[in-house]
Short mmCIF file of the C-alpha atoms (twelve columns), coordinates in Angstrom:
data_MODEL
# 
_entry.id   MODEL 
# 
loop_
_atom_site.group_PDB 
_atom_site.id 
_atom_site.type_symbol 
_atom_site.label_atom_id 
_atom_site.label_alt_id 
_atom_site.label_comp_id 
_atom_site.label_asym_id 
_atom_site.label_seq_id 
_atom_site.Cartn_x 
_atom_site.Cartn_y 
_atom_site.Cartn_z 
_atom_site.pdbx_PDB_model_num 
ATOM 1  C CA . CYS A 1  5.991   2.268   -11.337 1 
ATOM 2  C CA . THR A 2  5.878   5.802   -10.562 1 
ATOM 3  C CA . ASN A 3  7.090   8.323   -7.884  1 
ATOM 4  C CA . ILE A 4  3.793   9.424   -5.898  1 
ATOM 5  C CA . GLU A 5  4.224   12.429  -3.611  1 
ATOM 6  C CA . PHE A 6  3.437   11.420  0.244   1 
ATOM 7  C CA . GLY A 7  -0.148  12.182  1.138   1 
ATOM 8  C CA . ARG A 8  -0.970  11.865  -2.446  1 
ATOM 9  C CA . GLY A 9  -3.344  8.598   -3.821  1 
ATOM 10 C CA . VAL A 10 -3.639  6.133   -1.792  1 
ATOM 11 C CA . CYS A 11 -0.320  4.804   -1.762  1 
ATOM 12 C CA . GLY A 12 1.135   8.491   -0.737  1 
ATOM 13 C CA . THR A 13 -1.755  8.046   1.954   1 
ATOM 14 C CA . ALA A 14 -0.485  4.952   3.097   1 
ATOM 15 C CA . ALA A 15 3.156   6.240   3.390   1 
ATOM 16 C CA . SER A 16 2.146   9.430   4.936   1 
ATOM 17 C CA . GLU A 17 0.233   8.028   7.485   1 
ATOM 18 C CA . LYS A 18 2.552   5.056   8.460   1 
ATOM 19 C CA . ARG A 19 -0.370  2.533   7.822   1 
ATOM 20 C CA . THR A 20 -2.023  0.220   6.036   1 
ATOM 21 C CA . LEU A 21 -5.466  1.479   3.728   1 
ATOM 22 C CA . LEU A 22 -8.054  -0.790  2.489   1 
ATOM 23 C CA . VAL A 23 -9.700  0.927   -0.045  1 
ATOM 24 C CA . LYS A 24 -13.108 -1.409  -0.947  1 
ATOM 25 C CA . ASP A 25 -13.629 1.435   -3.845  1 
ATOM 26 C CA . VAL A 26 -11.209 3.342   -5.045  1 
ATOM 27 C CA . HIS A 27 -13.841 5.484   -7.319  1 
ATOM 28 C CA . GLU A 28 -14.617 6.962   -3.760  1 
ATOM 29 C CA . PHE A 29 -11.139 7.466   -2.683  1 
ATOM 30 C CA . PRO A 30 -10.555 11.127  -2.644  1 
ATOM 31 C CA . GLY A 31 -7.488  11.942  -4.974  1 
ATOM 32 C CA . HIS A 32 -7.206  8.127   -6.142  1 
ATOM 33 C CA . ILE A 33 -4.555  7.728   -8.816  1 
ATOM 34 C CA . ALA A 34 -5.475  5.611   -11.251 1 
ATOM 35 C CA . CYS A 35 -2.412  3.669   -12.528 1 
ATOM 36 C CA . ASP A 36 -5.008  0.895   -13.844 1 
ATOM 37 C CA . ALA A 37 -7.959  1.711   -15.457 1 
ATOM 38 C CA . ALA A 38 -9.838  -2.033  -14.264 1 
ATOM 39 C CA . SER A 39 -9.044  -1.272  -10.779 1 
ATOM 40 C CA . ASN A 40 -11.860 -1.283  -8.384  1 
ATOM 41 C CA . SER A 41 -10.680 -2.085  -5.281  1 
ATOM 42 C CA . GLU A 42 -7.075  -1.223  -3.592  1 
ATOM 43 C CA . ILE A 43 -4.922  -1.948  -0.345  1 
ATOM 44 C CA . VAL A 44 -1.625  -0.861  0.288   1 
ATOM 45 C CA . VAL A 45 0.929   -1.482  2.834   1 
ATOM 46 C CA . PRO A 46 3.922   0.894   3.716   1 
ATOM 47 C CA . LEU A 47 7.119   -0.728  4.317   1 
ATOM 48 C CA . VAL A 48 8.827   0.646   7.427   1 
ATOM 49 C CA . LEU A 49 11.947  0.047   8.281   1 
ATOM 50 C CA . ASP A 50 13.686  1.788   11.495  1 
ATOM 51 C CA . GLY A 51 10.786  3.956   11.613  1 
ATOM 52 C CA . ARG A 52 11.151  5.500   8.220   1 
ATOM 53 C CA . VAL A 53 8.465   4.317   5.236   1 
ATOM 54 C CA . ILE A 54 11.124  2.923   2.524   1 
ATOM 55 C CA . GLY A 55 8.349   1.839   -0.165  1 
ATOM 56 C CA . VAL A 56 4.876   0.116   -0.407  1 
ATOM 57 C CA . LEU A 57 3.202   -2.916  -1.019  1 
ATOM 58 C CA . ASP A 58 0.307   -1.641  -3.644  1 
ATOM 59 C CA . LEU A 59 -2.278  -4.559  -4.648  1 
ATOM 60 C CA . ASP A 60 -5.179  -3.548  -7.052  1 
ATOM 61 C CA . CYS A 61 -8.250  -5.585  -7.727  1 
ATOM 62 C CA . GLU A 62 -10.333 -5.380  -10.417 1 
ATOM 63 C CA . VAL A 63 -13.915 -6.192  -7.986  1 
ATOM 64 C CA . THR A 64 -15.133 -3.464  -5.696  1 
ATOM 65 C CA . GLU A 65 -14.629 -4.710  -2.191  1 
ATOM 66 C CA . GLY A 66 -11.802 -7.450  -3.755  1 
ATOM 67 C CA . PHE A 67 -9.884  -7.221  -0.302  1 
ATOM 68 C CA . ASP A 68 -10.884 -7.436  3.129   1 
ATOM 69 C CA . GLU A 69 -9.029  -7.574  6.783   1 
ATOM 70 C CA . ILE A 70 -7.647  -11.219 6.512   1 
ATOM 71 C CA . ASP A 71 -6.405  -9.981  3.327   1 
ATOM 72 C CA . GLN A 72 -4.514  -6.953  5.521   1 
ATOM 73 C CA . ALA A 73 -3.370  -8.824  8.454   1 
ATOM 74 C CA . GLY A 74 -1.682  -11.595 5.875   1 
ATOM 75 C CA . LEU A 75 0.029   -8.618  3.976   1 
ATOM 76 C CA . GLU A 76 0.883   -6.697  6.934   1 
ATOM 77 C CA . VAL A 77 2.996   -9.759  7.768   1 
ATOM 78 C CA . VAL A 78 4.654   -10.397 4.147   1 
ATOM 79 C CA . ALA A 79 5.517   -6.286  4.445   1 
ATOM 80 C CA . LYS A 80 7.483   -7.225  7.377   1 
ATOM 81 C CA . TYR A 81 8.975   -10.034 6.009   1 
ATOM 82 C CA . LEU A 82 10.254  -7.954  3.050   1 
ATOM 83 C CA . VAL A 83 11.761  -5.271  5.204   1 
ATOM 84 C CA . GLN A 84 13.188  -7.851  7.278   1 
ATOM 85 C CA . ALA A 85 14.709  -10.208 4.586   1 
ATOM 86 C CA . CYS A 86 15.853  -7.783  1.882   1 
ATOM 87 C CA . ASP A 87 19.213  -5.729  1.717   1 
ATOM 88 C CA . TRP A 88 18.027  -2.305  2.001   1 
ATOM 89 C CA . ARG A 89 21.635  -0.690  1.613   1 
ATOM 90 C CA . GLY A 90 21.561  2.073   -0.809  1 
ATOM 91 C CA . VAL A 91 17.585  2.303   -0.932  1 
ATOM 92 C CA . VAL A 92 17.815  4.041   2.612   1 
# 
């Protein structure tokens, strides 16, 4: 786990834009931050509480085009459940 500035890499961009980023080929994403050399695709879903990004759900895949819109829809639901189900006191 590392701190990434808003607007940097896939995670920082998803956080700053408050929207899910589905990156079919990370090598084509400008400014991609390679945390795992085996990663070829990535999906990042911002965790938003009361309009504020408190984190991201970040998944990498070794396969190019490893995620699709169906994955995105499901992970966005998971992210909403995480935000609702967790006690974020002390974090926000």
